[in-house]
Amino acid sequence: MAKFKMKSSRRWLIFVLFLPLSGVLCFSELSFITEPSDVTVLPKDSAVLDCQAHGQPPVTIKWLKNGVKLPESEHLRFLPNGSLYIPKIKHTKEDSDEGFYQCLSQNKYGAILSQRSRLTIASITEFESHPVSMVVFEGSVARFSCAVTSSPPATITWEFNQSTLPLQTDRLTVLLNGVLQINNVQLEDAGQYRCVATNIGSCLKSREATLTVNKDGGTKPHQRPRIIAGPQNVTVSLHHTVVLECVATGNPSPIISWSRADSKPIDVYNAKVLGNGNLVITDVNSKHSGVYLCRATTPGTRNHTTAAANVTVLVPPTIVERPESQTRPRAGTARFMCQAEGVPPPRIHWLKNGEEVHLNGRIKTYNSKLVITQIIPEDDAIYQCMAENEQGSVLSLARLIVVMSEDRPSAPRNIHAETISSSAILLAWDRPLYNADKVIAYSIHYMKAEGLNNEEYQVVIGNDTTSYIIDDLEPARNYSFYIVAYMPMGASRMSDQVSQHTLEDVPLRTPELTLTSHSSTDIQVSWQPLPAKISRGRVLAYRLSYRTAVDDTVINVELPQNGTEYLLDGLLPDTIYLLRIAAATRVGWCEPSAWTSHRTPKISSSKVPSAPVLQLEALNCTSVRARWQTSPDSVAVLGFRLCYHEEGQPEQPSILLQAETYAYIIGGLDPRRKYHVKILAISKVGDGYQTDRTISTPGCVSVRDHPAAAPPPPHQVTVLTSNSSAVSLRWSRPAFSSGKAVSYTVRCTPVGTHNVSAIRYIQTTKQSVMVQDLIPNTRYEFVVRLHVDQMSSSWSSVVYHQTLPAAPSHPPAGVRVTLIEDDTALVSWREPTEPNLVVTHYTILYASQQAWMAGHWQRIQREGTHTMALLEKLEPGNIYLVKICASNKVGDGPFSSIVELAPKHGHVHRSKNPRHSDGFPDTTVFSDGLYHIDQSSVTGIMVGVSIALTCIAMCALILISKGRPRKLASPKVIAVRAADGPHPGMPLPGNYCLENVEALLPVISNQIIDPKGGSDIVVNSCSSVGSKIQSKKWLIFKKEMRNPPANDAETRACLYETGKTVLRYDGHLGSAPLPPSSREIIYGPLHLESSQSSEGSQETGDSGHYSNEESNEETSNSPTCQSSRATRLASDNGAAGPNLKQSVKLEPEGMSFHRSASEASWLTSTSGNSHHQAACS
């Protein structure tokens, strides 16, 4: 039973402890159960927009229409569950209920806004287009169409001669977009046609159109296929149906087929052909987006014509990375991430308690990230990320909890920034002036100083350094920095801001070239200026180099910084030229680009098409769109020839395009590669002039906008050679194809270090490096990473290596010489202050002044674990010089400074063993000679010690003499005993305050124990008999009991009878009730029955147990053979009240005594003439 109660109590304890944390861990303070959705109603109908919220009450819900709060009225009613009820929809020019609605839920934690709901009033407008009359031949194709704007979308049906058009024949096809197709027209199809648009609101009919059918005039000549109604670009919502129309004529009738421009298969599960060639796709999703081609082909021939249309599937926004709730100290920084997807790409807004976040210097947004710096208490709120596009909106919430703390440290001081390289700046500062000892970390914040809405970056480092190198900066940029000091529950104000400019660097890469020939002897070279991120400084010049493919002679042309084109003339016709370009900043020239080839045109007497103007656009990491235009005065073009290839790879076969084509998508490319694209026009005379252009595909990015294809790390990192302060490393370049320049970063870290400043970074372009200035006999870890084309690999596998030990570089510290006898001195020292130094032995050199002048030293050695030595057989009256050095396996270290020792004359009792002298030396001489002890001082010390011992003995006698009356005093301590044993662990009342429950004092009872050990009977002074106590215990208390009991309480205490008396505690009438302890709140009131054995005492943590042997030994020496009992005075919460008053009830059978604890005391300690009180048992 006791175990069950304890387990149940523990479960309640866990529940109570975790209850305050549930808000942070689960974040259930406020959320929506139901959010309003889109609804379409008729005018004068009623409408209900549902909204239910869950959170800690009270929760209030308000409504907004088009972002403006709505007041409750007879027309707009707020239901008890939070929903909005509109009894009668208004739809007039002056007032309309149509619009976007949102509900706002609020409680004490903040407010949240629901998703956007659109209330639409059903309607149909006038027809945008009506059917048009037409005349066709029998057996041909007739087509009627109409268009109407309707909400919700209307259903289109057709009437023939004012009657519903029967659709029993396969010749008639009605499309969802309102098109009527009549194939193989017959004479009976002639008549009046009109379309009917219907929705839930109304029905609208178009004007009539007349179809006239003429008889076939005879045999038709052969006709190439012609598409008279091709597919149109269409935008459709997710899960809707899209119709792509394709109607073609020809003789014989063409065959219609469909394909995708990207060569992907058409979804056969959701797509079907309606009529003679219309493509219908149901339940569309994002994978159905793309360009669809309708192809009409004459049967049995290759004669065909095509038409294309782009299908765009609109997708509502979805949040793929949600913000997370955070707890931040005041003056800290919070970052909320939010990423959303949708078509079109959703716009992201941030809300604070349901309202737009007000951006300022502290609160900024970077793309879709919300950053709050220098947090203040007002920032404690619920934040929502809202992503919306034309298809809807979605929100995700997170809470920011601001932790308040006093005694924050002051801001770091004297911020100083120093430029190290083109990408690194050293930042240094002084510790805060106040509460610097409470700082646990520093946070470095930096951002670009130029431009608006620049993203702020943060680096957190330990408190063991006041400097840091930021090494991921862009060259030739100005940055601003500030620092914040953090303590466990708060942060300092931000420090003063400093700005520093990084150095310039050579350009990261060269410009992309465009090559065009206007004649057979020239090449027009053009390029775009490098962006600042690529130029890494101000470009001062360009260098254009060119040569023929068969000649190695290179011609260089220096071009000014503002040039973006150059004409090379006087070239050879029909010759392949190789060209490349390089750019330079103040630092130097970048690596030139790869050679680009271009063939000059042949000499021709007739006019050929001029070079098209080519534009390239990267659609994604694997596709490029090429667009081109020809000059108006160019000759007739029959088509275009386009080819492309990756730089350094052979050319691919040319692609022939029709004359009407002016765009082409090149797919299947590799990310982060440079491609050469060439195009020329084809005419009857021959090929026209060619245009060459290069483009680099971007890297593929993931949801978090990080490169997905990072280069592999270096491998086979090995240590070639090493000594005590340097290590030579070498590694292998990973196998990946890239023509870019490669650099490496080596990180060197002492194993187990917590000092950021001890970590070193070394930049190199080689595949080996010598790391110098290392600490001897220290284990290091080395890793290497690779950098190429603005990307970095992960760190390589860790290589551990320990530097060789070196001879000690410092002498032993704190050398001290003490004269312990006339001819003996003690030398002590401390080991040298060097990390990881293992001393094998110490060498002590000493000599008198005369011997030192003669160059004679006496030498002794001690093991490395010793830091003391004796100098014996010294000659009195001589001054001795002493010095020490430390040695290890490698060699000897330097000697310490010389210490002088001056022995003096005097009579001293000598011991044969100088280490254990039985007298005090007359003189103690330190190496610095600060003090001396003479014989009179020693005598004074001995007299003082004797007096102290005498006082201690007298106090002991007084205590012994006062303790004797206690053993003969009347019993005044009531001890509760039952037949089955004591009740350990119960609180004892009285007028006292427990200040230290660990104080232990034995109390000897009046019980007499049978010394022979043959009986289990205990006889007390009141002649009551009970079972022998199984476990002797000690009484725990701190202060004295102030109010001695009255005599009648002593008498009543002896009325106790074994097995018949019950002990109770009652609050004193008129006194304040005792507040419950923490354990009583969690577990409930204490049950005395739950612990009635010595084992139960152990479970409750009784710390007063002594062994039976100890108790028996003590009681045998007592004349009254008193028993002892351990009673716990401290409550479970660790302290008792200052004025604890309780009463004691002794209830023999049929009798009840009631008296306060101040009158009937349970325990008492001596105070002046206090009497030791025993227990009646």
Tab-separated table of N, CA and C in Angstrom, residues 162-285:
chain	number	residue	atom	x	y	z
A	162	GLN	N	-33.843	27.262	-80.773
A	162	GLN	CA	-34.482	27.579	-79.502
A	162	GLN	C	-34.938	26.338	-78.736
A	163	SER	N	-34.340	25.217	-79.062
A	163	SER	CA	-34.588	23.988	-78.304
A	163	SER	C	-33.231	23.394	-77.902
A	164	THR	N	-33.264	22.638	-76.817
A	164	THR	CA	-32.014	22.044	-76.338
A	164	THR	C	-31.398	21.179	-77.414
A	165	LEU	N	-30.110	21.381	-77.655
A	165	LEU	CA	-29.412	20.664	-78.703
A	165	LEU	C	-29.209	19.221	-78.292
A	166	PRO	N	-29.715	18.281	-79.054
A	166	PRO	CA	-29.483	16.866	-78.711
A	166	PRO	C	-28.051	16.465	-79.020
A	167	LEU	N	-27.508	15.669	-78.146
A	167	LEU	CA	-26.102	15.277	-78.290
A	167	LEU	C	-25.967	13.772	-78.479
A	168	GLN	N	-26.954	13.170	-79.157
A	168	GLN	CA	-26.897	11.736	-79.343
A	168	GLN	C	-25.805	11.332	-80.328
A	169	THR	N	-25.418	12.183	-81.248
A	169	THR	CA	-24.443	11.846	-82.263
A	169	THR	C	-23.031	12.200	-81.823
A	170	ASP	N	-22.058	11.419	-82.305
A	170	ASP	CA	-20.657	11.684	-81.992
A	170	ASP	C	-20.119	12.874	-82.767
A	171	ARG	N	-20.887	13.366	-83.730
A	171	ARG	CA	-20.396	14.514	-84.513
A	171	ARG	C	-20.429	15.804	-83.707
A	172	LEU	N	-21.200	15.840	-82.624
A	172	LEU	CA	-21.337	17.054	-81.821
A	172	LEU	C	-20.498	16.927	-80.549
A	173	THR	N	-19.716	17.948	-80.289
A	173	THR	CA	-18.878	17.977	-79.083
A	173	THR	C	-19.053	19.332	-78.401
A	174	VAL	N	-19.425	19.311	-77.137
A	174	VAL	CA	-19.545	20.531	-76.329
A	174	VAL	C	-18.426	20.502	-75.288
A	175	LEU	N	-17.569	21.503	-75.328
A	175	LEU	CA	-16.458	21.601	-74.383
A	175	LEU	C	-16.866	22.417	-73.165
A	176	LEU	N	-16.151	22.200	-72.082
A	176	LEU	CA	-16.478	22.911	-70.839
A	176	LEU	C	-16.262	24.406	-70.946
A	177	ASN	N	-15.405	24.828	-71.863
A	177	ASN	CA	-15.133	26.256	-71.989
A	177	ASN	C	-16.143	26.966	-72.880
A	178	GLY	N	-17.240	26.286	-73.262
A	178	GLY	CA	-18.295	26.931	-74.016
A	178	GLY	C	-18.163	26.817	-75.509
A	179	VAL	N	-17.429	25.864	-76.033
A	179	VAL	CA	-17.220	25.692	-77.470
A	179	VAL	C	-18.098	24.537	-77.962
A	180	LEU	N	-18.775	24.763	-79.094
A	180	LEU	CA	-19.553	23.723	-79.761
A	180	LEU	C	-18.848	23.370	-81.064
A	181	GLN	N	-18.517	22.103	-81.244
A	181	GLN	CA	-17.870	21.625	-82.467
A	181	GLN	C	-18.812	20.645	-83.172
A	182	ILE	N	-18.959	20.877	-84.487
A	182	ILE	CA	-19.776	19.981	-85.308
A	182	ILE	C	-18.867	19.427	-86.398
A	183	ASN	N	-18.564	18.180	-86.315
A	183	ASN	CA	-17.705	17.537	-87.308
A	183	ASN	C	-18.575	16.890	-88.394
A	184	ASN	N	-18.007	16.828	-89.613
A	184	ASN	CA	-18.719	16.224	-90.752
A	184	ASN	C	-20.128	16.811	-90.862
A	185	VAL	N	-20.170	18.122	-91.070
A	185	VAL	CA	-21.438	18.849	-91.070
A	185	VAL	C	-22.371	18.288	-92.142
A	186	GLN	N	-23.649	18.138	-91.754
A	186	GLN	CA	-24.679	17.678	-92.662
A	186	GLN	C	-25.654	18.819	-92.949
A	187	LEU	N	-26.483	18.629	-93.984
A	187	LEU	CA	-27.426	19.682	-94.366
A	187	LEU	C	-28.425	19.953	-93.256
A	188	GLU	N	-28.800	18.909	-92.504
A	188	GLU	CA	-29.791	19.125	-91.443
A	188	GLU	C	-29.218	19.885	-90.249
A	189	ASP	N	-27.888	20.122	-90.211
A	189	ASP	CA	-27.286	20.905	-89.111
A	189	ASP	C	-27.505	22.402	-89.289
A	190	ALA	N	-27.988	22.833	-90.428
A	190	ALA	CA	-28.216	24.264	-90.656
A	190	ALA	C	-29.338	24.747	-89.749
A	191	GLY	N	-29.165	25.954	-89.183
A	191	GLY	CA	-30.187	26.528	-88.315
A	191	GLY	C	-29.598	27.577	-87.387
A	192	GLN	N	-30.409	27.898	-86.326
A	192	GLN	CA	-30.020	28.922	-85.351
A	192	GLN	C	-29.435	28.264	-84.106
A	193	TYR	N	-28.258	28.774	-83.693
A	193	TYR	CA	-27.580	28.247	-82.513
A	193	TYR	C	-27.361	29.383	-81.499
A	194	ARG	N	-27.540	29.054	-80.230
A	194	ARG	CA	-27.199	29.994	-79.167
A	194	ARG	C	-26.800	29.200	-77.926
A	195	CYS	N	-25.967	29.839	-77.085
A	195	CYS	CA	-25.495	29.172	-75.864
A	195	CYS	C	-26.258	29.695	-74.663
A	196	VAL	N	-26.376	28.847	-73.644
A	196	VAL	CA	-27.097	29.167	-72.415
A	196	VAL	C	-26.121	28.971	-71.246
A	197	ALA	N	-25.920	30.047	-70.469
A	197	ALA	CA	-25.035	30.012	-69.290
A	197	ALA	C	-25.890	29.970	-68.036
A	198	THR	N	-25.628	28.983	-67.146
A	198	THR	CA	-26.447	28.779	-65.951
A	198	THR	C	-25.542	28.583	-64.740
A	199	ASN	N	-25.892	29.252	-63.622
A	199	ASN	CA	-25.281	28.965	-62.312
A	199	ASN	C	-26.373	29.025	-61.257
A	200	ILE	N	-26.014	28.976	-59.986
A	200	ILE	CA	-27.026	28.910	-58.932
A	200	ILE	C	-27.822	30.198	-58.823
A	201	GLY	N	-27.283	31.260	-59.412
A	201	GLY	CA	-27.960	32.545	-59.274
A	201	GLY	C	-28.968	32.828	-60.363
A	202	SER	N	-28.607	32.566	-61.615
A	202	SER	CA	-29.487	32.938	-62.714
A	202	SER	C	-29.099	32.168	-63.972
A	203	CYS	N	-29.832	32.484	-65.057
A	203	CYS	CA	-29.591	31.852	-66.344
A	203	CYS	C	-29.565	32.948	-67.400
A	204	LEU	N	-28.617	32.854	-68.329
A	204	LEU	CA	-28.443	33.902	-69.339
A	204	LEU	C	-28.227	33.245	-70.684
A	205	LYS	N	-28.931	33.805	-71.733
A	205	LYS	CA	-28.841	33.261	-73.080
A	205	LYS	C	-28.168	34.271	-73.993
A	206	SER	N	-27.368	33.751	-74.936
A	206	SER	CA	-26.637	34.606	-75.873
A	206	SER	C	-27.499	34.915	-77.090
A	207	ARG	N	-26.928	35.740	-77.967
A	207	ARG	CA	-27.580	35.984	-79.239
A	207	ARG	C	-27.473	34.743	-80.109
A	208	GLU	N	-28.379	34.656	-81.090
A	208	GLU	CA	-28.381	33.503	-81.972
A	208	GLU	C	-27.402	33.708	-83.124
A	209	ALA	N	-26.818	32.598	-83.603
A	209	ALA	CA	-25.941	32.599	-84.761
A	209	ALA	C	-26.463	31.575	-85.754
A	210	THR	N	-26.335	31.906	-87.032
A	210	THR	CA	-26.900	31.059	-88.085
A	210	THR	C	-25.792	30.223	-88.709
A	211	LEU	N	-26.094	28.923	-88.866
A	211	LEU	CA	-25.181	28.023	-89.559
A	211	LEU	C	-25.783	27.718	-90.934
A	212	THR	N	-25.047	28.066	-91.986
A	212	THR	CA	-25.471	27.787	-93.352
A	212	THR	C	-24.589	26.694	-93.906
A	213	VAL	N	-25.210	25.658	-94.454
A	213	VAL	CA	-24.476	24.506	-94.983
A	213	VAL	C	-24.688	24.453	-96.485
A	214	ASN	N	-23.610	24.502	-97.257
A	214	ASN	CA	-23.657	24.384	-98.706
A	214	ASN	C	-23.284	22.968	-99.104
A	215	LYS	N	-23.854	22.539	-100.206
A	215	LYS	CA	-23.556	21.203	-100.695
A	215	LYS	C	-22.136	21.125	-101.223
A	216	ASP	N	-21.583	19.940	-101.134
A	216	ASP	CA	-20.214	19.709	-101.616
A	216	ASP	C	-20.184	19.845	-103.131
A	217	GLY	N	-19.224	20.613	-103.670
A	217	GLY	CA	-19.140	20.893	-105.093
A	217	GLY	C	-18.507	19.797	-105.897
A	218	GLY	N	-18.074	18.701	-105.308
A	218	GLY	CA	-17.410	17.636	-106.049
A	218	GLY	C	-16.155	17.178	-105.358
A	219	THR	N	-15.246	16.636	-106.170
A	219	THR	CA	-13.999	16.109	-105.598
A	219	THR	C	-13.134	17.252	-105.106
A	220	LYS	N	-12.634	17.108	-103.822
A	220	LYS	CA	-11.779	18.132	-103.234
A	220	LYS	C	-10.323	17.845	-103.560
A	221	PRO	N	-9.572	18.882	-103.832
A	221	PRO	CA	-8.133	18.665	-104.055
A	221	PRO	C	-7.447	18.344	-102.727
A	222	HIS	N	-6.256	17.785	-102.826
A	222	HIS	CA	-5.471	17.502	-101.616
A	222	HIS	C	-5.075	18.817	-100.942
A	223	GLN	N	-5.233	18.861	-99.592
A	223	GLN	CA	-4.888	20.052	-98.820
A	223	GLN	C	-3.984	19.641	-97.647
A	224	ARG	N	-2.971	20.453	-97.421
A	224	ARG	CA	-2.126	20.227	-96.240
A	224	ARG	C	-2.956	20.467	-94.977
A	225	PRO	N	-2.626	19.810	-93.905
A	225	PRO	CA	-3.401	20.026	-92.675
A	225	PRO	C	-3.240	21.470	-92.165
A	226	ARG	N	-4.355	21.985	-91.680
A	226	ARG	CA	-4.361	23.352	-91.141
A	226	ARG	C	-5.195	23.378	-89.861
A	227	ILE	N	-4.606	23.908	-88.831
A	227	ILE	CA	-5.292	23.979	-87.523
A	227	ILE	C	-6.091	25.277	-87.501
A	228	ILE	N	-7.428	25.148	-87.466
A	228	ILE	CA	-8.276	26.343	-87.474
A	228	ILE	C	-8.624	26.800	-86.058
A	229	ALA	N	-8.515	25.938	-85.083
A	229	ALA	CA	-8.764	26.312	-83.688
A	229	ALA	C	-7.760	25.538	-82.834
A	230	GLY	N	-6.655	26.171	-82.524
A	230	GLY	CA	-5.610	25.513	-81.744
A	230	GLY	C	-5.760	25.765	-80.255
A	231	PRO	N	-4.978	25.071	-79.460
A	231	PRO	CA	-5.055	25.255	-78.003
A	231	PRO	C	-4.593	26.652	-77.612
A	232	GLN	N	-5.159	27.156	-76.527
A	232	GLN	CA	-4.823	28.472	-76.006
A	232	GLN	C	-4.150	28.325	-74.640
A	233	ASN	N	-3.269	29.272	-74.335
A	233	ASN	CA	-2.653	29.279	-73.004
A	233	ASN	C	-3.752	29.365	-71.949
A	234	VAL	N	-3.660	28.523	-70.971
A	234	VAL	CA	-4.722	28.450	-69.979
A	234	VAL	C	-4.108	28.377	-68.586
A	235	THR	N	-4.777	29.021	-67.654
A	235	THR	CA	-4.398	28.974	-66.243
A	235	THR	C	-5.558	28.380	-65.472
A	236	VAL	N	-5.302	27.331	-64.729
A	236	VAL	CA	-6.363	26.592	-64.053
A	236	VAL	C	-5.966	26.351	-62.613
A	237	SER	N	-6.969	26.309	-61.742
A	237	SER	CA	-6.719	26.075	-60.322
A	237	SER	C	-6.508	24.599	-60.056
A	238	LEU	N	-5.898	24.328	-58.938
A	238	LEU	CA	-5.595	22.959	-58.530
A	238	LEU	C	-6.878	22.138	-58.440
A	239	HIS	N	-6.825	20.901	-58.937
A	239	HIS	CA	-7.919	19.923	-58.907
A	239	HIS	C	-9.075	20.278	-59.825
A	240	HIS	N	-8.935	21.283	-60.676
A	240	HIS	CA	-9.965	21.605	-61.646
A	240	HIS	C	-9.683	20.850	-62.948
A	241	THR	N	-10.492	21.139	-63.964
A	241	THR	CA	-10.371	20.467	-65.260
A	241	THR	C	-9.938	21.481	-66.310
A	242	VAL	N	-9.016	21.065	-67.174
A	242	VAL	CA	-8.534	21.929	-68.237
A	242	VAL	C	-8.868	21.279	-69.582
A	243	VAL	N	-9.256	22.139	-70.555
A	243	VAL	CA	-9.626	21.674	-71.901
A	243	VAL	C	-8.702	22.357	-72.899
A	244	LEU	N	-8.010	21.570	-73.689
A	244	LEU	CA	-7.158	22.070	-74.764
A	244	LEU	C	-7.799	21.677	-76.088
A	245	GLU	N	-8.252	22.688	-76.822
A	245	GLU	CA	-8.974	22.450	-78.061
A	245	GLU	C	-8.000	22.351	-79.234
A	246	CYS	N	-8.317	21.479	-80.169
A	246	CYS	CA	-7.525	21.382	-81.380
A	246	CYS	C	-8.448	20.904	-82.511
A	247	VAL	N	-8.730	21.818	-83.467
A	247	VAL	CA	-9.586	21.517	-84.609
A	247	VAL	C	-8.763	21.789	-85.862
A	248	ALA	N	-8.669	20.796	-86.740
A	248	ALA	CA	-7.855	20.927	-87.941
A	248	ALA	C	-8.668	20.485	-89.163
A	249	THR	N	-8.336	21.068	-90.295
A	249	THR	CA	-8.953	20.701	-91.569
A	249	THR	C	-7.864	20.285	-92.540
A	250	GLY	N	-8.239	19.612	-93.581
A	250	GLY	CA	-7.315	19.166	-94.615
A	250	GLY	C	-7.942	18.060	-95.428
A	251	ASN	N	-7.333	17.705	-96.525
A	251	ASN	CA	-7.835	16.634	-97.364
A	251	ASN	C	-6.665	15.705	-97.709
A	252	PRO	N	-6.692	14.519	-97.224
A	252	PRO	CA	-7.728	13.912	-96.377
A	252	PRO	C	-7.723	14.490	-94.952
A	253	SER	N	-8.750	14.145	-94.155
A	253	SER	CA	-8.872	14.701	-92.795
A	253	SER	C	-7.646	14.325	-91.977
A	254	PRO	N	-7.025	15.294	-91.334
A	254	PRO	CA	-5.785	15.006	-90.583
A	254	PRO	C	-6.065	14.219	-89.310
A	255	ILE	N	-5.015	13.603	-88.819
A	255	ILE	CA	-5.049	12.879	-87.540
A	255	ILE	C	-4.451	13.797	-86.469
A	256	ILE	N	-5.168	13.948	-85.331
A	256	ILE	CA	-4.725	14.824	-84.240
A	256	ILE	C	-3.992	13.982	-83.190
A	257	SER	N	-2.813	14.436	-82.781
A	257	SER	CA	-2.058	13.781	-81.705
A	257	SER	C	-1.523	14.845	-80.755
A	258	TRP	N	-1.267	14.437	-79.507
A	258	TRP	CA	-0.792	15.370	-78.463
A	258	TRP	C	0.525	14.880	-77.875
A	259	SER	N	1.345	15.828	-77.489
A	259	SER	CA	2.612	15.522	-76.810
A	259	SER	C	2.993	16.720	-75.969
A	260	ARG	N	3.996	16.518	-75.160
A	260	ARG	CA	4.523	17.612	-74.323
A	260	ARG	C	5.851	18.081	-74.895
A	261	ALA	N	6.099	19.382	-74.762
A	261	ALA	CA	7.334	19.944	-75.305
A	261	ALA	C	8.561	19.456	-74.554
A	262	ASP	N	8.404	19.101	-73.292
A	262	ASP	CA	9.545	18.634	-72.499
A	262	ASP	C	9.739	17.122	-72.611
A	263	SER	N	9.017	16.492	-73.562
A	263	SER	CA	9.142	15.055	-73.840
A	263	SER	C	8.664	14.169	-72.702
A	264	LYS	N	8.021	14.739	-71.697
A	264	LYS	CA	7.460	13.912	-70.638
A	264	LYS	C	6.162	13.280	-71.114
A	265	PRO	N	5.820	12.127	-70.608
A	265	PRO	CA	4.562	11.494	-71.025
A	265	PRO	C	3.355	12.229	-70.474
A	266	ILE	N	2.285	12.210	-71.240
A	266	ILE	CA	1.025	12.801	-70.783
A	266	ILE	C	0.360	11.826	-69.818
A	267	ASP	N	-0.215	12.382	-68.757
A	267	ASP	CA	-0.857	11.566	-67.733
A	267	ASP	C	-2.041	10.821	-68.334
A	268	VAL	N	-1.900	9.505	-68.474
A	268	VAL	CA	-2.957	8.726	-69.123
A	268	VAL	C	-4.124	8.453	-68.183
A	269	TYR	N	-3.916	8.652	-66.879
A	269	TYR	CA	-4.999	8.373	-65.940
A	269	TYR	C	-5.979	9.533	-65.856
A	270	ASN	N	-5.495	10.747	-65.990
A	270	ASN	CA	-6.370	11.911	-65.860
A	270	ASN	C	-6.680	12.572	-67.196
A	271	ALA	N	-6.029	12.175	-68.275
A	271	ALA	CA	-6.223	12.820	-69.569
A	271	ALA	C	-6.997	11.900	-70.512
A	272	LYS	N	-7.813	12.527	-71.327
A	272	LYS	CA	-8.555	11.785	-72.352
A	272	LYS	C	-8.809	12.716	-73.530
A	273	VAL	N	-9.091	12.135	-74.674
A	273	VAL	CA	-9.376	12.899	-75.890
A	273	VAL	C	-10.881	12.956	-76.075
A	274	LEU	N	-11.385	14.183	-76.230
A	274	LEU	CA	-12.811	14.409	-76.387
A	274	LEU	C	-13.082	14.846	-77.818
A	275	GLY	N	-14.049	14.210	-78.471
A	275	GLY	CA	-14.350	14.542	-79.855
A	275	GLY	C	-13.293	13.992	-80.783
A	276	ASN	N	-12.908	14.858	-81.748
A	276	ASN	CA	-11.939	14.429	-82.758
A	276	ASN	C	-10.513	14.847	-82.442
A	277	GLY	N	-10.239	15.348	-81.263
A	277	GLY	CA	-8.850	15.710	-80.983
A	277	GLY	C	-8.662	16.683	-79.843
A	278	ASN	N	-9.709	16.934	-79.031
A	278	ASN	CA	-9.588	17.849	-77.892
A	278	ASN	C	-9.052	17.085	-76.683
A	279	LEU	N	-8.061	17.667	-76.022
A	279	LEU	CA	-7.433	17.036	-74.851
A	279	LEU	C	-8.056	17.605	-73.580
A	280	VAL	N	-8.587	16.726	-72.753
A	280	VAL	CA	-9.212	17.111	-71.482
A	280	VAL	C	-8.436	16.438	-70.357
A	281	ILE	N	-7.978	17.241	-69.399
A	281	ILE	CA	-7.232	16.738	-68.238
A	281	ILE	C	-8.034	17.092	-66.995
A	282	THR	N	-8.426	16.096	-66.234
A	282	THR	CA	-9.206	16.316	-65.021
A	282	THR	C	-8.303	16.246	-63.787
A	283	ASP	N	-8.784	16.859	-62.704
A	283	ASP	CA	-8.079	16.837	-61.405
A	283	ASP	C	-6.600	17.190	-61.584
A	284	VAL	N	-6.360	18.355	-62.163
A	284	VAL	CA	-4.989	18.738	-62.482
A	284	VAL	C	-4.218	19.061	-61.212
A	285	ASN	N	-2.916	18.850	-61.275
A	285	ASN	CA	-2.010	19.256	-60.208
A	285	ASN	C	-0.761	19.854	-60.847
